[in-house]
Short mmCIF file of C-alpha atoms in Angstrom, two decimals:
data_model
loop_
_atom_site.label_atom_id
_atom_site.label_comp_id
_atom_site.label_asym_id
_atom_site.label_seq_id
_atom_site.Cartn_x
_atom_site.Cartn_y
_atom_site.Cartn_z
CA MET A 1 -3.80 35.67 23.19
CA ASN A 2 -3.19 33.68 20.00
CA ILE A 3 0.47 33.16 20.93
CA ILE A 4 -0.57 31.67 24.28
CA LEU A 5 -3.08 29.40 22.59
CA TYR A 6 -0.47 28.17 20.10
CA ILE A 7 1.91 27.39 22.96
CA ILE A 8 -0.85 25.36 24.60
CA LEU A 9 -1.48 23.70 21.27
CA LEU A 10 2.17 22.72 20.79
CA THR A 11 2.37 21.39 24.33
CA CYS A 12 -0.70 19.23 23.75
CA CYS A 13 0.78 17.85 20.55
CA LEU A 14 4.12 16.99 22.09
CA THR A 15 2.49 15.23 24.99
CA LEU A 16 0.08 13.44 22.64
CA VAL A 17 -3.09 14.57 24.36
CA SER A 18 -6.11 12.95 22.70
CA CYS A 19 -7.64 14.65 19.69
CA GLU A 20 -11.11 14.56 21.24
CA LEU A 21 -10.01 16.49 24.35
CA PHE A 22 -8.16 19.11 22.35
CA THR A 23 -11.01 19.65 19.94
CA THR A 24 -13.30 20.38 22.88
CA VAL A 25 -10.84 22.89 24.35
CA ALA A 26 -10.21 24.43 20.96
CA GLY A 27 -13.90 24.99 20.42
CA ALA A 28 -14.31 26.53 23.85
CA VAL A 29 -11.55 29.10 23.42
CA GLY A 30 -12.11 29.72 19.72
CA LEU A 31 -8.81 28.51 18.26
CA SER A 32 -8.19 29.55 14.69
CA SER A 33 -8.43 26.98 11.89
CA LEU A 34 -4.67 27.30 11.43
CA GLY A 35 -4.09 26.13 14.99
CA ILE A 36 -6.37 23.13 14.58
CA TYR A 37 -4.67 22.25 11.29
CA TYR A 38 -1.25 22.43 12.95
CA TYR A 39 -2.44 20.21 15.78
CA GLN A 40 -3.80 17.62 13.35
CA TYR A 41 -0.55 17.70 11.38
CA VAL A 42 1.51 16.91 14.46
CA HIS A 43 -1.07 14.48 15.88
CA CYS A 44 -1.11 12.42 12.68
CA ARG A 45 2.64 11.93 12.86
CA TYR A 46 2.11 9.76 15.92
CA HIS A 47 -1.43 8.42 15.50
CA GLU A 48 -3.21 6.76 12.61
CA CYS A 49 -5.37 9.24 10.71
CA CYS A 50 -7.71 8.96 7.74
CA THR A 51 -5.13 10.41 5.35
CA ASP A 52 -3.03 9.28 2.40
CA ASP A 53 -0.10 8.72 4.76
CA TYR A 54 -1.99 5.82 6.36
CA ILE A 55 -4.43 4.81 3.63
CA TYR A 56 -3.31 4.00 0.11
CA LEU A 57 -4.41 1.00 -1.91
CA ASP A 58 -1.17 -0.57 -3.12
CA LEU A 59 -2.38 -2.64 -6.07
CA GLN A 60 1.12 -3.98 -6.79
CA LYS A 61 1.34 -5.37 -3.27
CA LEU A 62 -2.14 -6.87 -3.54
CA GLU A 63 -1.37 -8.44 -6.90
CA LYS A 64 1.82 -9.99 -5.52
CA LEU A 65 0.02 -11.40 -2.47
CA MET A 66 -2.73 -12.93 -4.59
CA LYS A 67 -0.33 -14.40 -7.15
CA ASN A 68 1.92 -15.95 -4.51
CA LYS A 69 -0.60 -17.11 -1.92
CA LEU A 70 -3.92 -17.72 -3.69
CA TYR A 71 -4.28 -20.99 -5.59
CA GLY A 72 -6.78 -21.98 -8.26
CA GLN A 73 -8.86 -18.80 -8.19
CA HIS A 74 -8.29 -17.14 -11.56
CA ILE A 75 -11.83 -15.70 -11.64
CA ALA A 76 -11.53 -14.13 -8.19
CA TYR A 77 -8.06 -12.76 -8.93
CA LYS A 78 -9.02 -11.16 -12.23
CA THR A 79 -12.38 -9.78 -11.09
CA ILE A 80 -11.11 -8.28 -7.83
CA MET A 81 -8.05 -6.64 -9.36
CA ASN A 82 -10.02 -5.13 -12.25
CA ALA A 83 -12.81 -3.93 -9.93
CA LEU A 84 -10.33 -2.21 -7.63
CA ARG A 85 -8.47 -0.61 -10.53
CA GLY A 86 -11.71 0.73 -11.95
CA TYR A 87 -12.85 1.91 -8.56
CA LEU A 88 -9.67 3.88 -7.91
CA ASN A 89 -9.85 5.56 -11.32
CA GLN A 90 -13.46 6.63 -10.84
CA HIS A 91 -13.40 10.22 -9.59
CA ASP A 92 -17.13 10.71 -9.02
CA GLN A 93 -17.96 7.59 -7.03
CA GLY A 94 -21.70 7.19 -6.65
CA LYS A 95 -21.57 4.31 -4.18
CA PRO A 96 -19.17 2.24 -2.08
CA LEU A 97 -17.56 -0.79 -3.68
CA SER A 98 -19.04 -4.10 -2.54
CA PHE A 99 -17.95 -7.70 -3.06
CA SER A 100 -19.60 -10.93 -2.02
CA PHE A 101 -17.23 -13.92 -1.91
CA HIS A 102 -18.84 -17.36 -2.17
CA GLY A 103 -17.42 -20.86 -2.11
CA THR A 104 -16.63 -23.97 -0.12
CA PRO A 105 -14.44 -23.73 3.02
CA GLY A 106 -10.69 -23.32 2.58
CA THR A 107 -10.74 -21.78 -0.88
CA GLY A 108 -9.21 -18.41 0.07
CA LYS A 109 -12.10 -16.05 0.82
CA ASN A 110 -10.71 -14.87 4.17
CA TYR A 111 -7.19 -14.71 2.75
CA VAL A 112 -8.22 -12.30 0.01
CA ALA A 113 -10.16 -10.05 2.41
CA LYS A 114 -7.03 -9.90 4.58
CA PHE A 115 -4.82 -9.19 1.55
CA ILE A 116 -7.02 -6.22 0.62
CA ALA A 117 -6.76 -4.82 4.16
CA GLU A 118 -2.99 -5.32 4.21
CA SER A 119 -2.69 -3.52 0.86
CA LEU A 120 -5.03 -0.66 1.78
CA TYR A 121 -3.87 0.36 5.25
CA LYS A 122 -0.40 1.08 6.55
CA LYS A 123 -1.35 -0.86 9.69
CA GLY A 124 -3.11 -3.63 7.75
CA ILE A 125 -5.75 -5.53 9.71
CA GLU A 126 -4.62 -3.66 12.84
CA SER A 127 -5.93 -0.41 11.37
CA LYS A 128 -8.76 1.19 13.28
CA TYR A 129 -10.46 1.73 9.93
CA PHE A 130 -10.69 -2.01 9.28
CA HIS A 131 -13.94 -3.38 10.69
CA PHE A 132 -14.51 -7.14 10.95
CA PHE A 133 -17.80 -8.80 11.86
CA ASN A 134 -18.24 -12.53 12.42
CA GLY A 135 -21.81 -13.64 11.73
CA ARG A 136 -21.69 -16.61 14.07
CA ILE A 137 -20.19 -14.71 17.03
CA GLU A 138 -21.69 -11.22 16.81
CA PHE A 139 -25.20 -12.08 15.62
CA PRO A 140 -25.94 -15.40 17.36
CA VAL A 141 -29.63 -15.06 18.31
CA LYS A 142 -32.25 -14.80 15.58
CA GLU A 143 -34.78 -13.25 17.97
CA GLU A 144 -32.44 -10.24 18.43
CA VAL A 145 -32.45 -9.12 14.78
CA GLU A 146 -33.88 -5.66 15.45
CA LYS A 147 -31.27 -4.98 18.14
CA TYR A 148 -28.48 -6.17 15.86
CA LYS A 149 -29.73 -3.91 13.07
CA MET A 150 -29.70 -0.84 15.31
CA LEU A 151 -26.19 -1.60 16.63
CA LEU A 152 -24.84 -2.35 13.16
CA GLN A 153 -26.32 0.82 11.71
CA PHE A 154 -24.70 2.84 14.51
CA LYS A 155 -21.30 1.19 14.02
CA ILE A 156 -21.30 1.67 10.23
CA LYS A 157 -22.45 5.27 10.46
CA ASN A 158 -19.86 6.10 13.11
CA ALA A 159 -17.08 4.37 11.18
CA LEU A 160 -17.89 6.23 7.95
CA GLU A 161 -18.04 9.57 9.72
CA ASN A 162 -14.60 8.89 11.20
CA CYS A 163 -13.15 7.74 7.88
CA PRO A 164 -14.87 7.46 4.48
CA GLN A 165 -12.21 4.95 3.41
CA SER A 166 -13.25 2.31 5.90
CA LEU A 167 -13.20 -1.38 5.02
CA PHE A 168 -15.98 -3.62 6.33
CA VAL A 169 -15.70 -7.41 6.23
CA PHE A 170 -18.62 -9.64 7.19
CA ASP A 171 -17.51 -13.24 7.69
CA GLU A 172 -19.78 -16.30 7.94
CA VAL A 173 -22.74 -14.43 6.49
CA ASP A 174 -24.49 -17.78 6.11
CA LYS A 175 -24.54 -18.06 9.94
CA MET A 176 -26.22 -14.69 10.44
CA PRO A 177 -29.95 -14.36 11.18
CA GLU A 178 -32.10 -13.41 8.24
CA GLY A 179 -32.77 -9.68 7.94
CA VAL A 180 -29.72 -8.20 9.72
CA LEU A 181 -28.00 -7.16 6.50
CA ASN A 182 -31.06 -5.24 5.26
CA VAL A 183 -29.91 -2.30 7.35
CA LEU A 184 -26.86 -1.91 5.09
CA VAL A 185 -28.82 -1.05 1.93
CA PRO A 186 -28.67 2.76 2.43
CA PHE A 187 -24.91 2.54 2.95
CA LEU A 188 -24.39 0.38 -0.16
CA ASP A 189 -26.74 2.14 -2.58
CA TYR A 190 -26.17 5.09 -4.91
CA ASN A 191 -26.14 8.49 -3.20
CA THR A 192 -28.54 7.48 -0.47
CA TRP A 193 -26.15 8.06 2.39
CA SER A 194 -24.16 11.18 3.13
CA THR A 195 -22.25 12.78 5.98
CA LYS A 196 -20.01 15.80 6.17
CA ARG A 197 -17.46 13.71 4.29
CA ASN A 198 -17.65 11.70 1.08
CA THR A 199 -18.46 8.19 2.31
CA ASN A 200 -18.42 6.58 -1.11
CA LYS A 201 -14.79 5.47 -0.77
CA ALA A 202 -15.72 2.61 1.56
CA ILE A 203 -15.37 -1.06 0.62
CA PHE A 204 -17.73 -3.78 1.86
CA ILE A 205 -16.83 -7.48 1.61
CA PHE A 206 -19.18 -10.35 2.47
CA LEU A 207 -17.87 -13.90 2.96
CA SER A 208 -20.24 -16.82 2.72
CA ASN A 209 -20.51 -20.54 1.97
CA THR A 210 -23.91 -20.02 0.36
CA GLY A 211 -24.00 -20.83 -3.33
CA SER A 212 -21.26 -23.44 -2.88
CA ARG A 213 -23.36 -26.30 -4.18
CA GLN A 214 -24.26 -24.33 -7.27
CA ILE A 215 -20.59 -23.47 -7.87
CA VAL A 216 -19.45 -27.09 -7.53
CA GLN A 217 -22.23 -28.44 -9.74
CA GLN A 218 -21.67 -25.84 -12.43
CA LEU A 219 -17.93 -26.50 -12.47
CA LEU A 220 -18.61 -30.23 -12.81
CA ASN A 221 -21.08 -29.59 -15.64
CA LEU A 222 -18.52 -27.53 -17.52
CA TRP A 223 -15.80 -30.13 -16.90
CA GLU A 224 -18.03 -32.87 -18.31
CA LYS A 225 -18.52 -30.72 -21.42
CA GLY A 226 -14.76 -30.56 -21.85
CA ILE A 227 -14.37 -26.97 -20.65
CA SER A 228 -11.13 -26.47 -18.74
CA ARG A 229 -11.28 -25.02 -15.25
CA ASP A 230 -8.95 -22.21 -16.37
CA ASP A 231 -11.34 -21.32 -19.19
CA THR A 232 -14.32 -20.74 -16.89
CA LYS A 233 -15.55 -17.17 -16.49
CA LEU A 234 -17.39 -15.04 -13.95
CA GLN A 235 -20.51 -15.17 -16.12
CA ASP A 236 -20.63 -18.94 -15.65
CA PHE A 237 -21.30 -18.55 -11.92
CA GLU A 238 -22.39 -15.06 -10.86
CA ASN A 239 -26.14 -15.37 -11.44
CA LEU A 240 -26.20 -18.86 -9.90
CA ILE A 241 -24.48 -17.51 -6.78
CA SER A 242 -26.89 -14.63 -6.20
CA ILE A 243 -29.92 -16.89 -6.67
CA GLY A 244 -28.45 -19.55 -4.37
CA ALA A 245 -27.56 -17.04 -1.66
CA PHE A 246 -31.01 -15.42 -1.86
CA ASN A 247 -32.79 -18.75 -1.39
CA GLU A 248 -30.54 -20.44 1.18
CA LYS A 249 -30.85 -19.92 4.93
CA GLY A 250 -28.56 -17.28 6.40
CA GLY A 251 -27.89 -13.56 6.27
CA PHE A 252 -28.61 -13.29 2.54
CA HIS A 253 -31.88 -15.25 2.65
CA LEU A 254 -34.53 -13.06 0.98
CA SER A 255 -32.21 -10.13 1.69
CA ASP A 256 -32.80 -6.61 0.44
CA THR A 257 -29.07 -6.38 -0.31
CA ILE A 258 -29.60 -8.90 -3.13
CA GLU A 259 -33.09 -7.85 -4.17
CA THR A 260 -32.10 -4.18 -4.56
CA SER A 261 -28.91 -5.09 -6.49
CA VAL A 262 -26.58 -3.04 -4.29
CA ILE A 263 -23.82 -5.68 -4.23
CA ASP A 264 -21.49 -5.01 -7.15
CA HIS A 265 -19.71 -8.33 -7.61
CA TYR A 266 -20.64 -11.90 -6.65
CA ILE A 267 -17.34 -13.75 -6.87
CA PRO A 268 -17.02 -17.55 -6.99
CA PHE A 269 -14.14 -19.19 -5.15
CA LEU A 270 -13.87 -22.47 -7.00
CA PRO A 271 -13.37 -25.78 -5.15
CA LEU A 272 -9.71 -26.80 -5.09
CA GLU A 273 -8.30 -29.72 -6.99
CA GLU A 274 -5.42 -31.95 -5.89
CA GLU A 275 -2.73 -29.80 -7.53
CA HIS A 276 -3.92 -26.72 -5.62
CA VAL A 277 -3.91 -28.56 -2.29
CA LYS A 278 -0.37 -29.75 -3.06
CA ASN A 279 0.68 -26.12 -3.50
CA CYS A 280 -0.91 -25.27 -0.14
CA ALA A 281 0.95 -28.14 1.51
CA LYS A 282 4.25 -27.11 -0.01
CA THR A 283 3.76 -23.54 1.16
CA ALA A 284 2.93 -24.77 4.67
CA PHE A 285 6.16 -26.81 4.81
CA ILE A 286 8.29 -23.96 3.50
CA LYS A 287 6.68 -21.59 6.01
CA ARG A 288 8.17 -23.87 8.68
CA LYS A 289 11.55 -23.83 6.92
CA ILE A 290 11.17 -27.39 5.62
CA GLU A 291 11.75 -28.30 1.97
CA PRO A 292 9.17 -31.05 1.53
CA THR A 293 9.76 -34.31 -0.32
CA THR A 294 7.15 -35.86 -2.60
CA GLU A 295 6.42 -38.38 0.14
CA MET A 296 5.75 -35.61 2.67
CA ILE A 297 3.35 -33.86 0.29
CA ASP A 298 1.55 -37.13 -0.42
CA GLU A 299 1.29 -37.83 3.30
CA ALA A 300 -0.38 -34.46 3.85
CA LEU A 301 -2.84 -35.08 1.01
CA SER A 302 -3.71 -38.55 2.31
CA HIS A 303 -5.57 -36.88 5.17
CA MET A 304 -7.75 -34.80 2.84
CA THR A 305 -11.17 -35.83 1.53
CA PHE A 306 -12.13 -35.30 -2.11
CA ASP A 307 -15.68 -35.26 -3.46
CA PRO A 308 -18.33 -35.36 -4.94
CA PRO A 309 -18.50 -38.95 -6.20
CA PRO A 310 -17.95 -40.55 -8.60
CA HIS A 311 -15.17 -38.25 -9.86
CA ASN A 312 -13.97 -36.91 -6.47
CA LEU A 313 -12.19 -33.98 -8.09
CA TYR A 314 -12.39 -31.37 -5.34
CA SER A 315 -11.05 -31.09 -1.80
CA LYS A 316 -14.00 -31.02 0.60
CA SER A 317 -12.27 -28.58 2.95
CA GLY A 318 -10.04 -26.85 0.41
CA CYS A 319 -6.73 -26.04 2.10
CA LYS A 320 -8.34 -25.36 5.47
CA ARG A 321 -6.91 -28.38 7.33
CA ILE A 322 -3.58 -28.62 5.55
CA GLU A 323 -1.62 -26.43 8.00
CA GLN A 324 -2.44 -28.72 10.94
CA LYS A 325 -1.63 -31.85 8.94
CA VAL A 326 1.73 -30.45 7.87
CA ALA A 327 2.59 -29.49 11.44
CA THR A 328 1.77 -33.01 12.60
CA ILE A 329 3.94 -34.57 9.88
CA ILE A 330 6.93 -32.36 10.73
CA TYR A 331 6.82 -33.17 14.43
CA SER A 332 6.31 -36.88 13.80
CA ILE A 333 9.48 -36.87 11.70
CA LYS A 334 11.42 -35.00 14.39
#
């Protein structure tokens, strides 16, 4: 009987029958654990599974991406790399790792979240274990908060049961209705959530513009005191960010996620200065196989707005609009 079952098993594997269907059949006929293990071994050769073959945080790759493509964010770079190194070396993880990225538009928050996904999963952002939520699109109606909370709780729970090493990114948190994120507290806290697997390997990342004014003002204050941008530290901003996010309208407003201290790191993405925007412009030209002249770089920067007055040190939109400006310049030359 076992021989027949193993033949069926091998046939299913070779024809790539879905895991869910086979598991049902296996349970019905009482397949041995060896048979199920063999099926999973073959299945995972062709399909993404929650294993080390598909999930491995390549810190060297992440470091290279951040060094080459992230400009003017020494605090974010240092804090994120050290947090991830510490997290990987912690054997008895009591909670998931959680980051909250704050700053003005175009400073690299989305880039870094993408870099982490690309360095964690073999399939990068195409991995089925990468979960992305846009606050503006997926939670548009403030009167539907309770419904959103139920749906989000279900999605997070299901994702963690499928793979403890899931990555969750919440973009435009400042556009979310107040209260939605409260449902995440049990998933983010110490030992308050458990399934048949260890779910504490998950990573949560929140992206928000809240706290931006506090970041800009603090950076200006330090600059006026003669403190170099490169000498600023996480401690100069972190408390200001959490207070600003807690008091500003949006998903973090009066949120339990802040009040219960379940977010591990509030990371400032500093406003970009002219030299950083120049680097973005140069990269955009080179991406299109154009070696830019000084005049071309200056033309791209002429379309950017710098504020606040009277010093006008920082790009209002970071590098967010530079790609489109560069494309326009290239085609106008052609």
